[in-house]
Coordinates of C-alpha atoms in Angstrom, one line a residue:
X202 CA 90.9 -37.0 -60.0
X203 CA 93.3 -34.1 -59.6
X204 CA 91.0 -32.4 -57.1
X205 CA 90.7 -35.5 -55.1
X206 CA 94.5 -35.9 -55.1
X207 CA 94.9 -32.3 -54.0
X208 CA 92.4 -32.6 -51.2
X209 CA 94.2 -35.8 -50.0
X210 CA 97.6 -34.0 -49.7
X211 CA 96.0 -31.0 -48.0
X212 CA 94.5 -33.4 -45.4
X213 CA 97.8 -35.1 -44.9
X214 CA 99.5 -31.7 -44.3
X215 CA 96.9 -30.6 -41.7
X216 CA 97.3 -34.0 -39.9
X217 CA 101.1 -33.6 -39.7
X218 CA 100.8 -30.0 -38.4
X219 CA 98.3 -31.2 -35.7
X220 CA 100.6 -34.1 -34.7
X221 CA 103.6 -31.8 -34.5
X222 CA 101.8 -29.4 -32.1
X223 CA 99.8 -31.8 -30.1
X224 CA 102.2 -34.6 -29.6
X225 CA 103.8 -34.2 -26.1
X226 CA 107.4 -33.2 -26.1
X227 CA 109.9 -34.8 -23.8
X228 CA 110.3 -32.4 -20.8
X229 CA 113.7 -31.0 -20.0
X230 CA 114.4 -31.0 -16.2
X231 CA 117.2 -29.1 -14.5
X232 CA 118.2 -28.8 -10.8
X233 CA 119.2 -26.1 -8.4
X234 CA 122.1 -27.7 -6.5
X235 CA 124.7 -26.9 -3.9
X236 CA 127.9 -28.8 -3.1
X237 CA 128.9 -30.3 0.3
X238 CA 131.8 -28.1 1.4
X239 CA 134.5 -28.3 4.0
X240 CA 135.4 -25.3 6.1
X241 CA 135.0 -23.4 9.4
X242 CA 131.7 -22.6 10.9
X243 CA 130.7 -20.0 13.5
X244 CA 127.5 -19.5 15.5
X245 CA 126.7 -16.0 16.8
X246 CA 123.9 -14.1 18.5
X247 CA 123.4 -10.5 17.4
X248 CA 121.8 -8.1 20.0
X249 CA 121.7 -4.4 21.0
X250 CA 122.2 -3.0 24.4
X251 CA 123.2 0.0 26.5
X252 CA 126.5 0.9 28.2
X253 CA 126.2 1.0 32.0
X254 CA 128.7 2.3 34.5
X255 CA 130.4 0.0 37.0
X256 CA 127.9 -2.0 39.1
X257 CA 127.5 -5.2 41.0
X258 CA 127.3 -8.2 38.8
X259 CA 125.3 -11.1 40.1
X260 CA 126.9 -14.5 39.7
X261 CA 124.9 -17.7 39.5
X262 CA 125.4 -21.4 39.3
X263 CA 124.0 -22.8 36.0
X264 CA 122.9 -25.9 37.8
X265 CA 121.1 -26.8 41.0
X266 CA 122.5 -28.8 43.9
X267 CA 124.3 -28.7 47.2
X268 CA 127.1 -26.1 47.6
X269 CA 130.3 -28.1 48.3
X270 CA 132.8 -25.3 48.6
X271 CA 132.9 -21.5 48.7
X272 CA 136.5 -20.2 48.2
X273 CA 136.1 -16.5 48.7
X274 CA 134.8 -14.1 51.3
X275 CA 133.2 -10.6 51.1
X276 CA 135.7 -7.9 50.4
X277 CA 138.2 -10.3 48.8
X278 CA 139.7 -9.2 45.5
X279 CA 139.6 -11.9 42.8
X280 CA 141.1 -12.3 39.3
X281 CA 139.4 -13.3 36.1
X282 CA 139.2 -17.1 36.0
X283 CA 139.4 -17.7 39.8
X284 CA 137.2 -20.5 41.1
X285 CA 134.7 -18.9 43.5
X286 CA 132.5 -21.8 44.4
X287 CA 131.5 -25.2 43.3
X288 CA 128.7 -27.7 43.8
X289 CA 129.3 -31.3 44.7
X290 CA 131.1 -32.6 41.5
X291 CA 131.5 -36.3 42.4
X292 CA 128.7 -37.4 40.0
X293 CA 129.7 -34.9 37.3
X294 CA 133.4 -35.9 37.4
X295 CA 132.3 -39.5 37.3
X296 CA 130.3 -38.8 34.1
X297 CA 133.3 -37.1 32.5
X298 CA 135.6 -40.0 33.3
X299 CA 133.0 -42.4 32.0
X300 CA 132.5 -40.4 28.8
X301 CA 136.3 -40.3 28.3
X302 CA 136.6 -44.0 28.9
X303 CA 133.8 -44.7 26.4
X304 CA 135.5 -42.6 23.8
X305 CA 138.9 -44.2 24.3
X306 CA 137.3 -47.6 24.5
X307 CA 135.5 -47.1 21.2
X308 CA 138.7 -46.0 19.5
X309 CA 140.6 -49.0 20.9
X310 CA 137.9 -51.6 20.3
X311 CA 136.0 -53.7 22.8
X312 CA 136.8 -56.9 24.6
X313 CA 134.5 -59.7 25.9
X314 CA 135.5 -58.7 29.4
X315 CA 134.4 -55.1 28.8
X316 CA 131.1 -56.3 27.5
X317 CA 130.5 -58.4 30.6
X318 CA 131.5 -55.5 32.8
X319 CA 129.1 -53.2 31.0
X320 CA 126.3 -55.7 31.5
X321 CA 127.1 -55.9 35.2
X322 CA 126.9 -52.1 35.4
X323 CA 123.4 -52.3 33.8
X324 CA 122.4 -54.9 36.3
X325 CA 123.8 -52.8 39.2
X326 CA 122.0 -49.7 37.9
X327 CA 118.7 -51.7 37.6
X328 CA 119.1 -52.8 41.3
X329 CA 119.8 -49.2 42.3
X330 CA 116.7 -48.0 40.3
X331 CA 114.5 -50.6 42.0
X332 CA 115.8 -49.6 45.4
X333 CA 115.1 -45.9 44.6
X334 CA 111.6 -46.9 43.6
X335 CA 111.1 -48.8 46.8
X336 CA 112.6 -46.0 48.8
X337 CA 110.1 -43.5 47.3
X338 CA 107.2 -45.9 48.1
X339 CA 108.5 -46.3 51.7
X340 CA 108.9 -42.5 52.1
X341 CA 105.4 -41.9 50.9
X342 CA 104.0 -44.7 53.2
X343 CA 106.0 -43.5 56.2
X344 CA 104.9 -39.9 55.6
X345 CA 101.3 -40.8 55.3
X346 CA 101.5 -43.0 58.5
X347 CA 103.2 -40.2 60.5
X348 CA 100.6 -37.7 59.3
X349 CA 97.8 -40.1 60.1
X350 CA 99.2 -40.7 63.6
X351 CA 99.5 -37.0 64.3
X352 CA 95.9 -36.4 63.2
X353 CA 94.7 -39.3 65.4
X354 CA 96.6 -37.8 68.4
X355 CA 94.8 -34.6 67.7
X356 CA 91.5 -36.2 68.6
X357 CA 92.3 -36.2 72.4
X358 CA 93.1 -32.5 72.2
X359 CA 90.0 -31.7 70.3
X360 CA 87.9 -33.7 72.8
X361 CA 89.4 -31.8 75.7
X362 CA 88.7 -28.5 73.9
X363 CA 85.1 -29.6 73.2
X364 CA 84.6 -30.2 76.9
X365 CA 85.9 -26.7 77.7
X366 CA 83.5 -25.3 75.1
X367 CA 80.6 -27.3 76.6
X368 CA 81.4 -25.9 80.0
X369 CA 81.5 -22.3 78.6
X370 CA 78.1 -23.0 77.0
X371 CA 76.6 -24.1 80.3
X372 CA 78.2 -21.1 82.1
X373 CA 76.9 -18.7 79.4
X374 CA 73.4 -20.1 79.5
X375 CA 73.4 -19.7 83.3
X376 CA 74.5 -16.1 83.0
X377 CA 71.9 -15.5 80.3
X378 CA 69.1 -16.9 82.5
X379 CA 70.3 -14.8 85.5
X380 CA 70.9 -11.4 83.9
X381 CA 69.9 -11.3 80.2
X382 CA 66.5 -12.9 80.0
X383 CA 64.7 -9.7 79.2
X384 CA 63.6 -8.1 76.0
X385 CA 66.1 -5.3 75.7
X386 CA 68.2 -5.0 72.6
X387 CA 71.3 -5.9 74.6
X388 CA 69.5 -9.0 76.1
X389 CA 68.4 -10.2 72.7
X390 CA 71.8 -9.7 71.2
X391 CA 73.5 -11.7 73.9
X392 CA 70.9 -14.4 73.8
X393 CA 71.4 -14.7 70.0
X394 CA 75.2 -14.8 70.4
X395 CA 74.9 -17.6 73.0
X396 CA 72.4 -19.5 70.8
X397 CA 74.2 -19.2 67.4
X398 CA 77.8 -18.5 68.2
X399 CA 78.2 -21.0 71.1
X400 CA 75.3 -23.5 71.4
X401 CA 74.8 -24.2 67.6
X402 CA 78.6 -24.4 67.0
X403 CA 79.1 -26.7 70.0
X404 CA 76.4 -29.1 68.7
X405 CA 77.9 -29.1 65.2
X406 CA 81.4 -29.5 66.7
X407 CA 80.2 -32.5 68.7
X408 CA 78.8 -34.2 65.6
X409 CA 82.1 -33.6 63.7
X410 CA 84.1 -34.9 66.6
X411 CA 82.0 -38.0 67.0
X412 CA 82.3 -38.7 63.3
X413 CA 86.1 -38.2 63.5
X414 CA 86.4 -40.6 66.5
X415 CA 84.4 -43.2 64.5
X416 CA 86.1 -43.0 61.1
X417 CA 89.6 -41.9 62.3
X418 CA 90.1 -40.5 58.8
X419 CA 92.4 -37.5 58.2
X420 CA 89.6 -35.6 56.4
X421 CA 87.1 -36.0 59.2
X422 CA 89.6 -35.1 61.9
X423 CA 90.6 -32.0 59.9
X424 CA 86.9 -31.1 59.6
X425 CA 86.4 -31.5 63.4
X426 CA 89.5 -29.4 64.0
X427 CA 88.2 -26.6 61.8
X428 CA 84.8 -26.6 63.4
X429 CA 86.1 -26.7 66.9
X430 CA 88.6 -23.9 66.1
X431 CA 85.8 -21.8 64.7
X432 CA 83.6 -22.6 67.8
X433 CA 86.4 -21.4 70.1
X434 CA 86.9 -18.1 68.3
X435 CA 83.2 -17.3 68.3
X436 CA 82.8 -18.4 71.9
X437 CA 85.6 -16.0 72.9
X438 CA 83.8 -13.2 71.0
X439 CA 80.6 -14.0 72.9
X440 CA 82.3 -13.9 76.3
X441 CA 83.8 -10.5 75.3
X442 CA 80.3 -9.3 74.4
X443 CA 78.9 -10.5 77.8
X444 CA 81.9 -8.9 79.6
X445 CA 81.4 -5.6 77.8
X446 CA 77.7 -5.6 78.7
X447 CA 78.5 -6.4 82.4
X448 CA 80.5 -3.2 82.6
X449 CA 77.6 -1.1 81.2
X450 CA 75.4 1.1 83.4
X451 CA 72.5 -1.3 83.3
X452 CA 74.4 -4.3 84.5
X453 CA 77.4 -2.9 86.3
X454 CA 75.9 -3.1 89.8
X455 CA 73.7 -6.2 89.1
X456 CA 76.1 -8.8 87.9
X457 CA 78.1 -10.3 90.8
X458 CA 81.9 -9.9 90.9
X459 CA 82.3 -13.7 91.0
X460 CA 80.4 -13.9 87.7
X461 CA 82.7 -11.3 86.1
X462 CA 85.7 -13.2 87.4
X463 CA 84.3 -16.4 86.0
X464 CA 83.9 -14.7 82.6
X465 CA 87.6 -13.8 82.6
X466 CA 88.6 -17.3 83.6
X467 CA 86.5 -18.9 80.9
X468 CA 87.9 -16.4 78.3
X469 CA 91.4 -17.2 79.4
X470 CA 90.7 -21.0 79.2
X471 CA 89.5 -20.6 75.6
X472 CA 92.3 -18.3 74.7
X473 CA 94.8 -20.9 75.8
X474 CA 92.8 -23.5 73.8
X475 CA 93.2 -21.2 70.7
X476 CA 97.0 -21.1 71.2
X477 CA 97.0 -24.9 71.5
X478 CA 95.0 -25.3 68.3
X479 CA 97.2 -22.9 66.4
X480 CA 100.3 -24.7 67.5
X481 CA 98.7 -28.0 66.5
X482 CA 97.9 -26.7 63.1
X483 CA 101.4 -25.4 62.7
X484 CA 102.8 -28.8 63.7
X485 CA 100.6 -30.5 61.1
X486 CA 101.6 -28.0 58.4
X487 CA 105.3 -28.5 59.2
X488 CA 104.9 -32.3 59.1
X489 CA 103.1 -32.0 55.7
X490 CA 106.0 -29.8 54.4
X491 CA 108.6 -32.3 55.7
X492 CA 106.7 -35.1 54.0
X493 CA 106.6 -33.2 50.7
X494 CA 110.3 -32.4 50.9
X495 CA 111.2 -36.0 51.7
X496 CA 109.1 -37.2 48.7
X497 CA 110.6 -34.6 46.4
X498 CA 114.1 -35.7 47.5
X499 CA 113.3 -39.3 46.9
X500 CA 111.9 -38.5 43.5
X501 CA 115.1 -36.7 42.6
X502 CA 117.1 -39.9 43.7
X503 CA 114.7 -42.0 41.6
X504 CA 115.2 -39.7 38.6
X505 CA 118.9 -39.8 39.0
X506 CA 118.8 -43.6 39.2
X507 CA 116.7 -43.8 36.1
X508 CA 119.0 -41.5 34.2
X509 CA 122.0 -43.5 35.3
X510 CA 120.3 -46.7 34.2
X511 CA 119.5 -45.3 30.8
X512 CA 123.0 -44.0 30.5
X513 CA 124.4 -47.5 31.3
X514 CA 122.1 -49.0 28.7
X515 CA 123.1 -46.5 26.1
X516 CA 126.7 -47.0 26.9
X517 CA 126.3 -50.7 26.5
X518 CA 124.7 -50.3 23.1
X519 CA 127.5 -48.0 22.0
X520 CA 130.0 -50.5 23.3
X521 CA 128.8 -53.4 21.2
X522 CA 127.9 -51.4 18.1
X523 CA 130.3 -51.4 15.1
X524 CA 132.7 -48.4 15.0
X525 CA 131.4 -45.5 12.8
X526 CA 132.5 -41.9 12.4
X527 CA 129.1 -40.8 13.7
X528 CA 129.7 -42.9 16.9
X529 CA 132.9 -41.1 17.6
X530 CA 131.3 -37.8 16.9
X531 CA 128.5 -38.7 19.3
X532 CA 130.9 -39.9 22.0
X533 CA 133.0 -36.7 21.7
X534 CA 129.8 -34.6 22.0
X535 CA 128.8 -36.6 25.1
X536 CA 132.2 -35.9 26.6
X537 CA 131.9 -32.2 25.7
X538 CA 128.5 -32.0 27.2
X539 CA 129.7 -33.8 30.4
X540 CA 132.5 -31.2 30.7
X541 CA 130.0 -28.4 30.1
X542 CA 127.7 -29.7 32.7
X543 CA 130.5 -29.8 35.3
X544 CA 131.5 -26.3 34.4
X545 CA 127.9 -25.2 35.0
X546 CA 128.4 -26.5 38.6
X547 CA 131.4 -24.2 39.1
X548 CA 131.4 -20.4 39.4
X549 CA 134.5 -18.8 37.9
X550 CA 135.1 -15.1 38.3
X551 CA 134.3 -13.6 34.9
X552 CA 136.5 -10.5 35.6
X553 CA 138.9 -8.9 38.0
X554 CA 137.0 -7.2 40.8
X555 CA 136.0 -7.3 44.5
X556 CA 133.4 -9.7 46.0
X557 CA 130.9 -7.4 47.7
X558 CA 128.4 -10.0 48.9
X559 CA 128.3 -13.7 49.5
X560 CA 124.6 -14.8 49.7
X561 CA 125.0 -18.5 50.4
X562 CA 126.9 -20.9 52.7
X563 CA 128.5 -24.3 52.2
X564 CA 126.1 -27.1 52.5
X565 CA 123.1 -25.1 51.4
X566 CA 120.8 -26.2 48.6
X567 CA 120.9 -23.7 45.7
X568 CA 118.8 -23.2 42.6
X569 CA 119.8 -21.6 39.3
X570 CA 117.6 -18.6 40.1
X571 CA 119.5 -17.6 43.3
X572 CA 122.6 -15.4 43.0
X573 CA 125.5 -16.7 45.0
X574 CA 127.9 -13.8 44.7
X575 CA 127.9 -10.1 43.9
X576 CA 131.1 -8.8 42.4
X577 CA 132.0 -5.1 41.8
X578 CA 133.2 -4.7 38.2
X579 CA 135.8 -1.9 37.6
X580 CA 134.9 -1.9 33.9
X581 CA 131.9 -0.7 31.9
X582 CA 129.2 -3.3 31.2
X583 CA 126.6 -3.8 28.6
X584 CA 123.1 -5.1 29.5
X585 CA 121.2 -6.9 26.8
X586 CA 118.0 -8.9 26.5
X587 CA 118.4 -12.3 24.8
X588 CA 115.2 -14.0 23.4
X589 CA 114.5 -17.5 24.7
X590 CA 115.3 -19.0 21.2
X591 CA 118.9 -17.8 21.6
X592 CA 119.6 -18.0 25.4
X593 CA 120.5 -21.7 25.2
X594 CA 123.4 -20.9 22.9
X595 CA 125.0 -18.5 25.3
X596 CA 127.4 -19.3 28.2
X597 CA 129.4 -17.3 30.7
X598 CA 132.8 -16.7 29.1
X599 CA 131.6 -16.3 25.5
X600 CA 133.5 -13.6 23.7
X601 CA 131.8 -10.9 21.8
X602 CA 132.5 -8.0 19.4
X603 CA 131.0 -4.7 20.3
X604 CA 130.5 -1.6 18.1
X605 CA 129.2 1.7 19.3
X606 CA 127.2 4.1 17.2
X607 CA 129.0 7.0 18.7
X608 CA 132.5 5.7 17.9
X609 CA 132.9 4.7 14.3
X610 CA 135.2 2.0 12.8
X611 CA 136.2 0.7 16.2
X612 CA 135.4 -2.8 17.5
X613 CA 135.7 -3.5 21.2
X614 CA 136.2 -6.9 22.8
X615 CA 133.6 -7.9 25.4
X616 CA 132.8 -11.1 27.3
X617 CA 129.6 -12.6 28.8
X618 CA 129.9 -12.3 32.6
X619 CA 126.4 -13.0 33.9
X620 CA 123.3 -14.7 32.7
X621 CA 120.1 -14.1 34.8
X622 CA 118.1 -17.3 34.8
X623 CA 114.9 -15.4 35.6
X624 CA 112.9 -14.6 32.5
X625 CA 111.3 -11.3 31.5
X626 CA 108.3 -10.8 29.2
X627 CA 108.5 -7.9 26.7
X628 CA 105.5 -7.6 24.4
X629 CA 104.6 -11.3 24.9
X630 CA 108.2 -12.4 24.0
X631 CA 110.3 -14.1 26.7
X632 CA 113.7 -12.6 27.2
X633 CA 116.7 -13.3 29.6
X634 CA 119.0 -10.5 30.9
X635 CA 122.7 -11.0 30.1
X636 CA 125.6 -8.8 31.2
X637 CA 128.7 -8.4 29.2
X638 CA 131.9 -6.7 30.4
X639 CA 134.0 -4.5 28.1
X640 CA 137.5 -5.9 28.2
X641 CA 139.2 -2.8 26.8
X642 CA 139.5 0.6 28.3
X643 CA 138.7 3.6 26.2
X644 CA 137.9 7.1 27.6
X645 CA 135.5 7.7 24.7
X646 CA 133.2 5.0 26.0
X647 CA 130.4 6.5 28.1
X648 CA 127.4 5.2 30.0
X649 CA 124.2 5.3 27.9
X650 CA 125.8 4.7 24.6
X651 CA 124.0 2.2 22.3
X652 CA 126.1 -0.9 21.6
X653 CA 125.7 -3.5 18.8
X654 CA 126.9 -6.8 20.1
X655 CA 127.9 -9.9 18.2
X656 CA 128.3 -12.8 20.7
X657 CA 130.4 -15.8 19.5
X658 CA 128.5 -18.8 21.0
X659 CA 130.1 -21.8 19.2
X660 CA 132.4 -22.7 16.3
X661 CA 133.6 -25.7 14.3
X662 CA 136.9 -26.0 12.3
X663 CA 137.5 -28.1 9.2
X664 CA 134.0 -29.7 9.1
X665 CA 131.6 -30.6 6.3
X666 CA 128.5 -28.4 5.9
X667 CA 125.7 -27.4 3.5
X668 CA 123.0 -24.8 3.5
X669 CA 120.2 -25.7 6.0
X670 CA 117.5 -25.4 3.3
X671 CA 119.0 -28.5 1.6
X672 CA 118.1 -30.7 4.6
X673 CA 114.8 -32.4 4.6
X674 CA 112.9 -33.9 7.6
X675 CA 110.6 -36.8 7.9
X676 CA 109.5 -37.2 11.5
X677 CA 112.9 -37.8 13.3
X678 CA 114.7 -38.7 10.1
X679 CA 116.9 -36.1 8.4
X680 CA 118.0 -36.6 4.8
X681 CA 119.2 -34.9 1.7
X682 CA 118.6 -35.5 -2.1
X683 CA 121.9 -36.2 -3.8
X684 CA 122.4 -36.0 -7.6
X685 CA 124.6 -38.9 -8.6
X686 CA 126.9 -39.2 -11.7
X687 CA 124.1 -40.6 -13.8
X688 CA 121.9 -37.6 -13.1
X689 CA 119.6 -39.6 -10.8
X690 CA 118.3 -38.3 -7.4
X691 CA 118.9 -40.5 -4.4
X692 CA 118.1 -39.9 -0.8
X693 CA 120.8 -40.2 1.9
X694 CA 120.2 -40.1 5.6
X695 CA 122.5 -37.7 7.5
X696 CA 123.5 -36.7 11.0
X697 CA 123.7 -33.0 11.6
X698 CA 125.6 -30.9 14.1
X699 CA 126.0 -27.1 14.7
X700 CA 123.5 -24.7 13.3
X701 CA 125.8 -21.9 12.1
X702 CA 125.5 -18.4 10.7
X703 CA 124.5 -17.7 7.1
X704 CA 122.1 -20.6 7.1
X705 CA 124.8 -23.2 7.3
X706 CA 124.5 -26.6 9.0
X707 CA 127.3 -28.9 10.1
X708 CA 127.1 -32.5 8.6
X709 CA 128.5 -35.2 10.9
X710 CA 127.9 -38.2 8.5
X711 CA 126.0 -39.4 5.5
X712 CA 127.5 -37.5 2.6
X713 CA 131.0 -36.7 1.2
X714 CA 132.7 -33.5 0.3
X715 CA 131.9 -32.3 -3.2
X716 CA 128.6 -34.2 -3.5
X717 CA 125.8 -32.2 -5.1
X718 CA 122.7 -31.7 -3.0
X719 CA 119.5 -30.9 -4.8
X720 CA 117.7 -27.8 -3.5
X721 CA 115.0 -27.5 -6.1
X722 CA 113.8 -29.3 -9.2
X723 CA 113.1 -27.0 -12.1
X724 CA 111.1 -27.6 -15.3
X725 CA 113.0 -26.0 -18.2
X726 CA 109.8 -25.8 -20.3

């Protein structure tokens, strides 16, 4: 009995031990968090370059368009900040005024009359868009019709040229029968030229020309043109061959002077035909280029009309939407962007210097890749290569700190004065050349010195921010995981702004200062 009781209690003990070790314990979870903070943010680009002696700086527009005004001439001295040239700013100024009005309107609230006006602007923009669409179709249609008419008018010229070729063929065959019917090497060579360079070409040219007359298609007329042009060139070569043979010892006294004169006349006739055909081809090429330019210009107008329509629709949606902080932030950013876009259409002198060259005139079309001015800088410059991931952050006028390896514990002030829009590939990485001018004079600064540059590209003051690694993305949605007072994790959608140094990201809306953002969930066990 005692043994049974002892075994029983031993079994109970083993069971309890197993339960203690095998029963799952409640897991303890902790979180790595950061707080939403308020403060100032700065965005910089860190690069290395070389000091260069004074040199011409190329100045570009940062937008494409028609040059409206050029305010300076070659040899003129300018000061930093002087306006040197501008594109047509009418549309850009209008967009600024519109952005300002939208912002002020949102702050003040919206009336029924404003909503009606906004809708009418959409209606007007839609009409303008449809007109631009129709204009593009008309330009294409008119261009095709003009080109087709020009090709059809070519047929008469080609027909006249064919007749001249046929006359040359008959004349050449007559000369062959009279003087080159023998079996000498020269006779055989000339007979082959007449057979294959004139007769065969003339026959094929006739087939192509007959087909072009029947179909009146641009493709067939172009084929006929090419064949007749080739036939004329080879017929001229054959006439030159016959002329050369007629001056040889064997034929010099045999071939009549009238035949030689006729050879020259036929060659002159075909040479004139060659000139006519070349001019004709040039006219067609010019017409095609004009058509292409007209179509491209109409496409630009259509794109502008579409952009304006989308802008009006977006403005209307903003107008009727409830007022939110994020809306004001967006409208302010639209205004800032509109001002930035206008400034890109104006060239300001980045420094005091002398204009050494003016490459463009008022009224000319200009692209971002074409330098407008060259200005001689009296100061040292730094040339740096900026990778494509950073170039969009940099603008002319951005300030920079510069340190030189050769001069310790001294920071020099510099400024971006030129951005070359043409890219350069270095070891399969795309770079853009940027010139900075050193704003301070120091006799210790020498050409060739290595400079470490920190360019200040943007900043924000008194804004909310968190570390970028706390921001999650799901398609176009950006959100954070917030730890609430009950220790629960909730997701909050956010609007983000500037990507700043040290991995910080501006938060426009969605969270409050002091809220805890979960970076990582940790298992304490």
